Coordinates of C-alpha atoms and ligand atoms in Angstrom, one line a residue:
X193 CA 8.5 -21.3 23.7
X194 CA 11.3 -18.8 23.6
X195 CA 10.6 -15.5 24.1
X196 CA 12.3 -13.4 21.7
X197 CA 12.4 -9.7 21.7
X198 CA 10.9 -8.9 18.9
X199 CA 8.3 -11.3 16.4
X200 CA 10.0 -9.4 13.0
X201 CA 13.1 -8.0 13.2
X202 CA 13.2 -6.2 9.4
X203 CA 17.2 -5.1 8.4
X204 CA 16.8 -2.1 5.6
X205 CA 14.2 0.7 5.8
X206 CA 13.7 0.7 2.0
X207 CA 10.0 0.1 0.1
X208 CA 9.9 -3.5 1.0
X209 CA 10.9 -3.6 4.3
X210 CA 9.3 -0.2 5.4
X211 CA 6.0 -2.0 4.1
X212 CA 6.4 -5.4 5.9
X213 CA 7.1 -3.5 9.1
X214 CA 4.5 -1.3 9.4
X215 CA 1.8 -3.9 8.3
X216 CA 3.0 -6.5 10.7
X217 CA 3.4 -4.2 13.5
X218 CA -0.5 -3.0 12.7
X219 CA -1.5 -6.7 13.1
X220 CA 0.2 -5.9 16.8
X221 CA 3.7 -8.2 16.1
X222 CA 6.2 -7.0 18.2
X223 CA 8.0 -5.4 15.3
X224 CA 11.5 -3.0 14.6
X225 CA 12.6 -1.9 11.4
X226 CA 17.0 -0.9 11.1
X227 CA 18.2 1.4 8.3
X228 CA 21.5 2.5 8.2
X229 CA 20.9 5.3 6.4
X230 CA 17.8 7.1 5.3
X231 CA 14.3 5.9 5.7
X232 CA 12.3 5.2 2.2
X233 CA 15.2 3.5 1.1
X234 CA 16.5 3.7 -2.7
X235 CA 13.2 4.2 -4.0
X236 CA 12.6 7.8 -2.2
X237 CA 16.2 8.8 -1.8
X238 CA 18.3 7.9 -4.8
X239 CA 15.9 6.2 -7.1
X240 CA 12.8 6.5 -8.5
X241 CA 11.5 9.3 -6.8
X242 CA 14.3 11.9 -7.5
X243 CA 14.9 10.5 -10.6
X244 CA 11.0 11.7 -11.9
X245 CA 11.9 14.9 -10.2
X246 CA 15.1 15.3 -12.5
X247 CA 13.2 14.0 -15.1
X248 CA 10.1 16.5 -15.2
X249 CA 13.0 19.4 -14.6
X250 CA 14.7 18.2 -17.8
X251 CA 11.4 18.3 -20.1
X252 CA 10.8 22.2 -19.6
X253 CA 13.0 23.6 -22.6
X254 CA 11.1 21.4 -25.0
X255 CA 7.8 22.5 -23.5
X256 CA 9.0 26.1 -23.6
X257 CA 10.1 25.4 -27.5
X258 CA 6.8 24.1 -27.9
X259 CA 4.6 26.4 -26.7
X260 CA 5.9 28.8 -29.5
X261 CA 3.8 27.0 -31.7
X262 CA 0.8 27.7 -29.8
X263 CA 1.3 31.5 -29.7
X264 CA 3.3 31.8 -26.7
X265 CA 6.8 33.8 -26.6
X266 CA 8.8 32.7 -23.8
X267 CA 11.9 35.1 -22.3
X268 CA 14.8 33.4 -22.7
X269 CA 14.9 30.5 -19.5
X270 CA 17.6 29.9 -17.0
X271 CA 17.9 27.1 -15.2
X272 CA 19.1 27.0 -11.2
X273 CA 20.6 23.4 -10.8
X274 CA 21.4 24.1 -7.0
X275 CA 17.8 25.2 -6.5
X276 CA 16.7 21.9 -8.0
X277 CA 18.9 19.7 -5.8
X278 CA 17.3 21.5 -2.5
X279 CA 13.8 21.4 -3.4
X280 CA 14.4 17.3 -4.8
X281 CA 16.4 17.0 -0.9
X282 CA 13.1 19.0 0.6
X283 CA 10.8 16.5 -1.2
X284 CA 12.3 13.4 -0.1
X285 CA 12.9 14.6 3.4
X286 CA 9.5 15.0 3.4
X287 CA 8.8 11.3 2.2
X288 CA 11.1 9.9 4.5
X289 CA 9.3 11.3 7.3
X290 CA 6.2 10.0 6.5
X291 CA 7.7 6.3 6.0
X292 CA 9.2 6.5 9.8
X293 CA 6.0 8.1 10.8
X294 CA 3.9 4.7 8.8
X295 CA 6.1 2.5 11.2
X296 CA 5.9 4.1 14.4
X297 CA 2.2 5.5 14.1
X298 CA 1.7 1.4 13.9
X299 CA 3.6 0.9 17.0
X300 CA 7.0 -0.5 15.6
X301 CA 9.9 0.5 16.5
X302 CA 12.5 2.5 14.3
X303 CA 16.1 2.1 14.7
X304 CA 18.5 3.7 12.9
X305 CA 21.6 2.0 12.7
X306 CA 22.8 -0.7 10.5
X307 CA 21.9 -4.0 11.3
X308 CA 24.1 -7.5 11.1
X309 CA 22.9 -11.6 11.2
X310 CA 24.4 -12.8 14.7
X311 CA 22.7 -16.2 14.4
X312 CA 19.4 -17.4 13.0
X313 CA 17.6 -15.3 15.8
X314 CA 20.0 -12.6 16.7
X315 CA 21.0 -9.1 15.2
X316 CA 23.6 -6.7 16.1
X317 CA 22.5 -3.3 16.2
X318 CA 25.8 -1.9 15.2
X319 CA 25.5 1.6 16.3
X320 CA 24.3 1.4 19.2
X321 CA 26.8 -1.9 20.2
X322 CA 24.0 -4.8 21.0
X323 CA 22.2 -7.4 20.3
X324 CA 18.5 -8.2 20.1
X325 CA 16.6 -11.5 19.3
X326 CA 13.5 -12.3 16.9
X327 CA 11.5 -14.9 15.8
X328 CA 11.2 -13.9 12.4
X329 CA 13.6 -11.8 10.3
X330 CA 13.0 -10.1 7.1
X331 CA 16.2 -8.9 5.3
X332 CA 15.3 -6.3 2.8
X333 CA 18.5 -4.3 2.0
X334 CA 18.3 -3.9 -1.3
X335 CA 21.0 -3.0 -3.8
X336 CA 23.5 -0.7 -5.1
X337 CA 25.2 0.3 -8.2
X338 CA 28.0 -2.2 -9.5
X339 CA 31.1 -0.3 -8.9
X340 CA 33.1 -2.0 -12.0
X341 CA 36.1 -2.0 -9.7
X342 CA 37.9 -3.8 -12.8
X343 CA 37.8 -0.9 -14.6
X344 CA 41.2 1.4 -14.4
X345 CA 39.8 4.6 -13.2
X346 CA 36.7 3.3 -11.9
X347 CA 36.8 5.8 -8.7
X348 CA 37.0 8.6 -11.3
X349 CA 33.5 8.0 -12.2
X350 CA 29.9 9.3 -10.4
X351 CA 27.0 6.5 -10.1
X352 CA 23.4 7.0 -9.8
X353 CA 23.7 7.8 -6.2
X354 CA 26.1 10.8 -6.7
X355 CA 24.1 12.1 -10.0
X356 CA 21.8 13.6 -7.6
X357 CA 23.6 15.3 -5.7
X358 CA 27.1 16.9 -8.0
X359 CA 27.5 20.2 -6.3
X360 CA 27.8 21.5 -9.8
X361 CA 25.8 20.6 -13.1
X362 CA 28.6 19.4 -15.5
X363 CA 28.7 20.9 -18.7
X364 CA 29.7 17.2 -20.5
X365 CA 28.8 13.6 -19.6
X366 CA 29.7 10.5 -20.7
X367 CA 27.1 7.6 -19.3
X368 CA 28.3 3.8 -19.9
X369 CA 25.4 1.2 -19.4
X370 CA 22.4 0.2 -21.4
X371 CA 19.6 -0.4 -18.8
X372 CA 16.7 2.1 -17.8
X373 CA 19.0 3.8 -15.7
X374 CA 21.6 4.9 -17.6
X375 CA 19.0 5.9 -20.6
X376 CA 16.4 7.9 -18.3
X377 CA 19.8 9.7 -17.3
X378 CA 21.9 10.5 -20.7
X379 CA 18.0 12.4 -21.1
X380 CA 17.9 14.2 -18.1
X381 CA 21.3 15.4 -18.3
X382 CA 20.1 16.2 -21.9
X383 CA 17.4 17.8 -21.0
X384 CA 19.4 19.8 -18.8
X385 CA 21.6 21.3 -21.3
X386 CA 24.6 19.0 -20.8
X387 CA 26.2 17.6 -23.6
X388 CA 25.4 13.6 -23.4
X389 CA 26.9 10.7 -24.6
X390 CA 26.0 7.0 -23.4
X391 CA 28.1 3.7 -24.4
X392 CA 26.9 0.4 -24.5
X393 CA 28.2 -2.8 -25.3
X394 CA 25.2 -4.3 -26.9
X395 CA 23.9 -4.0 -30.0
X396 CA 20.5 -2.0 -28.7
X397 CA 19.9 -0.4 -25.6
X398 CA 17.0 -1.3 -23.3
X399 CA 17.6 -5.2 -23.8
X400 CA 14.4 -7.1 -22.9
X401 CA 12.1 -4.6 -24.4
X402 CA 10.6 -4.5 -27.3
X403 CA 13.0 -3.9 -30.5
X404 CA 10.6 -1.4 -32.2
X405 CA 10.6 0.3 -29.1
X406 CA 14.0 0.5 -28.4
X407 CA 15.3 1.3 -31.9
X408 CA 12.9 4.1 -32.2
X409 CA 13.6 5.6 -28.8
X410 CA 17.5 5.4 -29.6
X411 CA 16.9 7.7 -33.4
X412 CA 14.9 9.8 -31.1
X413 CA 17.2 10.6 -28.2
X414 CA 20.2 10.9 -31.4
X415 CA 17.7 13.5 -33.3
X416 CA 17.9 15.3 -29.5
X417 CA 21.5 15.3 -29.7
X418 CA 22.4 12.2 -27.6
X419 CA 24.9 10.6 -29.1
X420 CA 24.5 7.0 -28.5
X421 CA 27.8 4.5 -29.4
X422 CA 26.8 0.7 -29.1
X423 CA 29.4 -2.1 -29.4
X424 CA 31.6 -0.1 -26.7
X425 CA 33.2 0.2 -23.3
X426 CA 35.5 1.8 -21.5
X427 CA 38.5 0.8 -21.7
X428 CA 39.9 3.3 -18.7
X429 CA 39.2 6.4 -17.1
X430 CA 41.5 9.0 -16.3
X431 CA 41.5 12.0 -14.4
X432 CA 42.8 14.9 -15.7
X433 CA 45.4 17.7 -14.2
X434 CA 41.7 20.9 -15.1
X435 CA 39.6 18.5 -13.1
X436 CA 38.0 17.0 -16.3
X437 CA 38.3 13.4 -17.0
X438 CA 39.1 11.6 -19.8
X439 CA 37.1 8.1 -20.8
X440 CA 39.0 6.1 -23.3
X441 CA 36.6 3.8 -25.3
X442 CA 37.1 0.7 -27.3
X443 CA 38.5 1.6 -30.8
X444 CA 40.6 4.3 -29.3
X445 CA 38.4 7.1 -29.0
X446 CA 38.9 9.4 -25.8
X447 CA 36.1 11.3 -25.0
X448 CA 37.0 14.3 -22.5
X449 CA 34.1 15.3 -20.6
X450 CA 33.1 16.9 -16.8
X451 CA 31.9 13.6 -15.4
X452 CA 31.6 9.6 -16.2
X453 CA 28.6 8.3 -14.7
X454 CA 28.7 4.4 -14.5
X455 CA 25.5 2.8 -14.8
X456 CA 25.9 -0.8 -15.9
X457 CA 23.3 -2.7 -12.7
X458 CA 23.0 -2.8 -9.8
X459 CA 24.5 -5.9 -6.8
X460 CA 22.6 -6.9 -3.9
X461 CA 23.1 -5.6 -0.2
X462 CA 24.6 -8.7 1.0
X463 CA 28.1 -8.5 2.1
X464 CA 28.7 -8.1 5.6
X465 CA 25.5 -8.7 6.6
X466 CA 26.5 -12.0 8.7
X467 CA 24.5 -14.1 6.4
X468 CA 27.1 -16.9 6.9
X469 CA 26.7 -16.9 10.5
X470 CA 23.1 -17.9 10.3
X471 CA 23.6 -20.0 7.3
X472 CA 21.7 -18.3 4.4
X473 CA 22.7 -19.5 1.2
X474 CA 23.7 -16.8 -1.7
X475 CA 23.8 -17.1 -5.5
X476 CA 25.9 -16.2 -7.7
X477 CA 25.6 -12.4 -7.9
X478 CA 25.4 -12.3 -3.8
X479 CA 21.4 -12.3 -4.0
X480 CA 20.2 -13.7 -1.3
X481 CA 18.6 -17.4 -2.5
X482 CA 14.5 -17.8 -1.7
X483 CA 11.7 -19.8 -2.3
X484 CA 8.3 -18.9 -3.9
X485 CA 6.9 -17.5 -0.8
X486 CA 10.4 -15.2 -0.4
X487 CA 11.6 -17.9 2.7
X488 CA 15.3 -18.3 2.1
X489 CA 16.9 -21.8 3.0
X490 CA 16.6 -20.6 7.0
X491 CA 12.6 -21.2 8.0
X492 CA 12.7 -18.1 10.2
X493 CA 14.4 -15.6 7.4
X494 CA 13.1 -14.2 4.7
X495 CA 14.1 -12.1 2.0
X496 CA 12.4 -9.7 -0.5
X497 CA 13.1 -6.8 -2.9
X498 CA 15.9 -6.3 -4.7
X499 CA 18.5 -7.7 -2.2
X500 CA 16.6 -11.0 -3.8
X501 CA 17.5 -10.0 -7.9
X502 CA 14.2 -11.1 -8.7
X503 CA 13.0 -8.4 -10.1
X504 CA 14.1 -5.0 -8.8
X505 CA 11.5 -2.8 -9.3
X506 CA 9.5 -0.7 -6.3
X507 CA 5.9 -2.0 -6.7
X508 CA 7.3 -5.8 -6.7
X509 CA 9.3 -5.3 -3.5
X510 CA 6.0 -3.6 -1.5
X511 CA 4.1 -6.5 -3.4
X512 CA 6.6 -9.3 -2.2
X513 CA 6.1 -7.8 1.2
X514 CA 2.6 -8.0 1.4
X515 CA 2.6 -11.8 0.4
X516 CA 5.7 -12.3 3.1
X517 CA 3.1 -11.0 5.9
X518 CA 0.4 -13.3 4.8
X519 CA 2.4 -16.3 4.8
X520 CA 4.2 -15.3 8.0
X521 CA 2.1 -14.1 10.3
X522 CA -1.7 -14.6 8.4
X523 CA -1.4 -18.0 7.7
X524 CA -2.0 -17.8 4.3
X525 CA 0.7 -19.0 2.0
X526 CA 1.1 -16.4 -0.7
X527 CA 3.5 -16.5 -3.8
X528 CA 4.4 -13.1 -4.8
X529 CA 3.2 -12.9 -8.5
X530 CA 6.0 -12.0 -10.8
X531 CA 4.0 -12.2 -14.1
X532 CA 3.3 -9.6 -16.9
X533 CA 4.4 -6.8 -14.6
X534 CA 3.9 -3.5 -16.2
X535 CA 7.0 -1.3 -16.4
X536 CA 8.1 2.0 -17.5
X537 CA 11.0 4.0 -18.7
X538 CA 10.9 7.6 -17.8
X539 CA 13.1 8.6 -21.5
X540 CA 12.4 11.2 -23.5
X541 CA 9.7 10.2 -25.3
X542 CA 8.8 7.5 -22.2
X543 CA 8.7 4.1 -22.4
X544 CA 5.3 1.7 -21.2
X545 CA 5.3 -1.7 -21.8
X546 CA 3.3 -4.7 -20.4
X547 CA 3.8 -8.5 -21.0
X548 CA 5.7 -10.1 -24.0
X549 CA 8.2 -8.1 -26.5
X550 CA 7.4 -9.4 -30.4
X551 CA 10.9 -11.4 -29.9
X552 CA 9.9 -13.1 -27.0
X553 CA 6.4 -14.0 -27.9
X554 CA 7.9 -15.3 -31.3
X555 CA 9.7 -18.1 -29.3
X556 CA 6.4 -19.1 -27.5
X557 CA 3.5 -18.0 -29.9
X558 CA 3.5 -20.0 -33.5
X559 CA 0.8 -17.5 -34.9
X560 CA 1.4 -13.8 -34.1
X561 CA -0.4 -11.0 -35.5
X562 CA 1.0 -7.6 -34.6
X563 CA -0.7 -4.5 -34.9
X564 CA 1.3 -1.7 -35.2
X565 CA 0.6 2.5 -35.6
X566 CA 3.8 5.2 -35.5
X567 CA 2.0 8.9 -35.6
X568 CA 2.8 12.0 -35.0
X569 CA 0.8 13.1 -31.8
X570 CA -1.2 16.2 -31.6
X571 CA 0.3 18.0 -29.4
X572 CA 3.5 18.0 -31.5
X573 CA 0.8 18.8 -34.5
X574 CA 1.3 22.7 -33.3
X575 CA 4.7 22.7 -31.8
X576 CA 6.5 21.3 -35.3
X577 CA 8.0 18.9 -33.1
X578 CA 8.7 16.0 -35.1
X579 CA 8.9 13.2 -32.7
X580 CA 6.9 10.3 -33.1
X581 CA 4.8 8.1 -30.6
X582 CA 5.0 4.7 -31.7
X583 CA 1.7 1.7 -30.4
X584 CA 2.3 -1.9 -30.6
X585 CA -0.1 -4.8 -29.7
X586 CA 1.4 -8.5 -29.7
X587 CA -1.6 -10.9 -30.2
X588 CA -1.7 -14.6 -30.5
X589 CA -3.3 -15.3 -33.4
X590 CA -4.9 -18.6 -32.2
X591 CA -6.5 -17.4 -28.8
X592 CA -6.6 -13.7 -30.0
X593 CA -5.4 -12.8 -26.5
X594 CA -3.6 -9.8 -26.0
X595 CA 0.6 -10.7 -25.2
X596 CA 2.0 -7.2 -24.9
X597 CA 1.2 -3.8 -25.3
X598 CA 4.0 -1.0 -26.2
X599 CA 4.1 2.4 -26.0
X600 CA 6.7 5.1 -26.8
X601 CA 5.8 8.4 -26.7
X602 CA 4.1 11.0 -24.2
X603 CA 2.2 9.4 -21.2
X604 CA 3.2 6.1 -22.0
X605 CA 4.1 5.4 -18.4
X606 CA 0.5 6.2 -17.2
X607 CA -1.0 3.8 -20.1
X608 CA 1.1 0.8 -19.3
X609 CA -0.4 1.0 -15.8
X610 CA -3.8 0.9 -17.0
X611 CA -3.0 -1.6 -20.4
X612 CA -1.5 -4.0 -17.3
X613 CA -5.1 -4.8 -16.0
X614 CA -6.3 -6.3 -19.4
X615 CA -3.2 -8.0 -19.6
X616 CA -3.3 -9.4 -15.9
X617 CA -6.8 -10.7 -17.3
X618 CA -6.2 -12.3 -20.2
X619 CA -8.6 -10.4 -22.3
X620 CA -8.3 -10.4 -26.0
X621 CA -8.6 -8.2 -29.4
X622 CA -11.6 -8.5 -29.9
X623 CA -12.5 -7.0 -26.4
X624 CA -9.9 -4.1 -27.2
X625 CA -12.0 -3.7 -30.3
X626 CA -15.5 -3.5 -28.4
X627 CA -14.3 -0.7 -26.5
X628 CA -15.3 2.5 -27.6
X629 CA -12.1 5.3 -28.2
X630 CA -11.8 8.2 -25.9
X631 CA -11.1 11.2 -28.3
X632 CA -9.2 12.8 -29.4
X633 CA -6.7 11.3 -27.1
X634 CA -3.4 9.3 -28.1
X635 CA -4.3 6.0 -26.1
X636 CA -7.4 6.0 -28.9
X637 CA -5.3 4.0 -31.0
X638 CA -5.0 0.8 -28.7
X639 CA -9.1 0.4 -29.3
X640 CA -8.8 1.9 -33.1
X641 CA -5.9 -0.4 -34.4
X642 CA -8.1 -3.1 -36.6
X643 CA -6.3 -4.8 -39.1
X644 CA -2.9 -6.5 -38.0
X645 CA 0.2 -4.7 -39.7
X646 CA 1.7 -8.1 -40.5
X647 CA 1.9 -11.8 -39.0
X648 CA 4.8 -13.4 -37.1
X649 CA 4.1 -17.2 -38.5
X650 CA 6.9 -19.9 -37.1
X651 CA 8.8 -16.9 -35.8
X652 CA 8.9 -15.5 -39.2
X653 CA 7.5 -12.5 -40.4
X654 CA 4.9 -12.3 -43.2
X655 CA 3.2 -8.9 -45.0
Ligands
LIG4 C1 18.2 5.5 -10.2 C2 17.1 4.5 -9.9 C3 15.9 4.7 -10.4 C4 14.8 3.8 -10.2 N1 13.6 4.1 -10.7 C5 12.6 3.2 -10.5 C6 11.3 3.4 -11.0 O1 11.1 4.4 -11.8 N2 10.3 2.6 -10.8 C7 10.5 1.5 -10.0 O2 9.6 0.7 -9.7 N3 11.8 1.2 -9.5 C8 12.8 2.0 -9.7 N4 14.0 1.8 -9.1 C9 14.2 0.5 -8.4 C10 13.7 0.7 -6.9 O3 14.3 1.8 -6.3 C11 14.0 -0.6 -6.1 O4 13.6 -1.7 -6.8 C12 13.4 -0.6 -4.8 O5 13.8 0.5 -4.0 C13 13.8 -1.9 -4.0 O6 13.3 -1.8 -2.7 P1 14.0 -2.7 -1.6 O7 13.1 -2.5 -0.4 O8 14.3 -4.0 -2.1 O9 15.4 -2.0 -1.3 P2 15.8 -0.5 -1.1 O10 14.7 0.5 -1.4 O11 17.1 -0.3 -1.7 O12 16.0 -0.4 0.5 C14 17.0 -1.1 1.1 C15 17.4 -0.3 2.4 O13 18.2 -1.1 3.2 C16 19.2 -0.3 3.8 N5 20.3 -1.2 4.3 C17 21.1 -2.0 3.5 N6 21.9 -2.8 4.3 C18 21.5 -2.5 5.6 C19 21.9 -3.0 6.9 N7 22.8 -4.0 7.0 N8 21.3 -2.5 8.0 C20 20.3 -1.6 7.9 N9 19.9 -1.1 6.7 C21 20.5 -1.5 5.6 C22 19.6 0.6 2.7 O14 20.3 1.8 3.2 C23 18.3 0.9 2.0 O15 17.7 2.1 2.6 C24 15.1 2.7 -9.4 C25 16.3 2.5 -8.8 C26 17.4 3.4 -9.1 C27 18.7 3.1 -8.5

């Protein structure tokens, strides 16, 4: 047998690979890990860790409105955006050290330096000028944001990766893009004190959630003072002679703000990566093409994460590593399992949602019934806020099982993971119903919502 240098040679340092690598080495594989830039990858660096930083910054000048209405006088706040960008760079420094410290604490090896496909067994190590060989490699690099190079004035505009970091806190932003990023950011910035807009070119934002979700989110975040336009682009970008920039949106509207922040998805890590000179096919978008076991069309490389567009979300890439070790070096075939995934949206209210929207289980479901409560939540009883949380159950009628759960309002993140283990089971209504309400508490309502608000028959909708 050849003897190869390494038994997993991982290229990107980010969730999934950090977690194949440092479980493999643990098993004793000859293992290294390359990142060409910071341990922890997108996840700790420039995605969701900072971003729930930002986002808990943002909510303090509602809480301090609030508490008003609970007998509290606040002084009049100020808020220290340099102070927040140290202690967020503090935080994930700290992260990043304990993901090198997983991988080497499990004897793998850490190299920091981009890493390139020679052939099926080889990788350049580009910053230190040589190659090593491996039986196995596992490309994980991720993605980045889709620099919309077609738009005039493109490299006039910020992306997720520079939000974090603007030496200054603009006093005006303009956010184009529809998806969880670009709405947990026109809140932050909101939050923040910065006068927000966000375009989008669909008719909602949030597609793929549920409508009564998204509809309601988008009159809250307006009743903030987001204003939202839908049915819109940019048409170009310019930059202006103060500094400030000038967005000029369908219809002829120019909005003059501090920053444009593009946030319209994300494209996989693949180019340059020498994938052609091992042969690994790519799809359309650049993702790299696998099977259901995360093998791409080369037996020895793999692929996971978002550098796959599967589905790019943290706990799927660490999940879709821990079924590439079993099959790999276990010998025990695993499929990652990409179904009823539980997901939230850190907006203001949040987002939690597991399994089917109404829409989608329409298509699927003949008999519906949908049981649906919009409150008020206590703690807004005191404050006078007059934000509602909204609770949605998508049940087929037939089996009574429970298709989706969906929350808007406070906490809704930390339900979703706890309504996804139901879900995952395939329990029903009538086991939401047997269990007894914790009160007073908002989640009550899931165990407390009886009588179905109105049937979905045939995909139609009857009282
Ligand atoms: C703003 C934002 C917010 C997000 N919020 C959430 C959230 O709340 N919840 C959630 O679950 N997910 C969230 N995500 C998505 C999540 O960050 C990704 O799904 C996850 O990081 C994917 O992990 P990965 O291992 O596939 O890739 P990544 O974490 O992106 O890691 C890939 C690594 O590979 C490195 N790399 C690339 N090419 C090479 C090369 N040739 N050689 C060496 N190294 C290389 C990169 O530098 C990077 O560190 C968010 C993403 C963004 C951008």
């Amino acid at each position: 047998m050849t003897a190869y240098d390494y038994d997993l040679f991982v290229i990107g340092g980010g969730s999934g690979g950090v977690r194949a690598g440092r479980v493999a080495a643990a098993m004793g594989k000859r293992v290294a890990v390359a990142e060409e830039f910071r341990f922890g990858g997108t996840c700790v660096i420039r995605g969701c860790v900072p971003k729930k930083l930002y986002v808990y910054a943002s909510q303090f000048p509602e809480q301090f409105e609030d508490a008003a209405g609970y007998g509290w006088t606040v002084p009049e706040a100020s808020f220290d955006w340099r102070k927040l960008v140290e202690n967020k760079e503090r935080e994930i420094t700290r992260l990043e050290g304990l993901y090198q410290k997983g991988i080497a604490g499990a004897n793998g090896e850490i190299i920091q330096s981009r890493a390139t496909l020679v052939d099926k067994h080889t990788v350049r190590i580009e910053a230190e000028n040589r190659t090593v060989t491996a039986n196995h490699i596992l490309i994980a690099t991720g993605g980045r944001p889709n620099p919309h190079a077609a738009l005039p004035g493109h490299e006039h505009c910020i992306f997720s990766d520079q939000a974090f970091d603007l030496p200054e806190l603009p006093k005006s932003i303009v956010i184009s893009g529809g998806g969880y990023i670009a709405v947990e950011f026109a809140n932050i910035f909101h939050g923040l004190g910065v006068e927000t807009t966000l375009i989008y070119r669909g008719k909602e934002i949030l597609g793929r959630f549920d409508m009564d979700l998204r509809r309601m989110l988008h009159e809250t975040m307006e009743q903030k003072g987001i204003r939202i336009l839908l049915h819109s682009v940019f048409e170009k970008v310019e930059k202006r002679a103060d500094g400030r920039r000038d967005a000029h949106v369908t219809g002829g509207e120019v909005l003059t703000v501090d920053q444009v922040m593009l946030a319209i998805g994300r494209i996989p890590n693949t180019e340059n990566l020498g994938l052609e000179n091992a042969g690994v096919e790519m799809g359309k978008s650049g993702e790299i093409i696998v099977d259901d076991y995360s093998r791409t069309n080369v037996d020895n490389i793999w692929a996971i994460g978002d550098v796959t567009n599967r589905v790019q979300l943290t706990p799927v890439a660490i999940h879709e590593a821990m079924c590439f070790v079993e099959t790999a070096f276990k010998d025990n075939p695993t499929r990652p399992d990409h179904d009823c995934i539980a997901t939230a949206v850190f907006s203001q209210p949040e987002i939690g949602t597991v399994g089917l929207s109404e829409d989608d289980a329409a298509k699927r479901f003949a008999n519906l019934e949908i049981y649906r409560a919009a409150f008020r939540p206590m703690r807004h009883t005191l404050s006078g806020r007059q934000e509602k949380m909204l609770m949605k159950l998508v049940v087929d009628g037939d089996t009574r099982r429970v298709l989706g759960a969906h929350i808007l309002g406070p906490d809704a993140g930390e339900m979703a993971q706890l309504l996804g283990i139901p879900l995952k089971a395939g329990l029903t209504k009538d086991d939401f119903d047997r269990t007894m309400a914790v009160h007073p508490t908002a989640a009550e309502e899931l165990v407390t919502m009886y009588k179905p608000t109105y049937l979905v028959k045939n995909g139609r909708r009857v009282e």
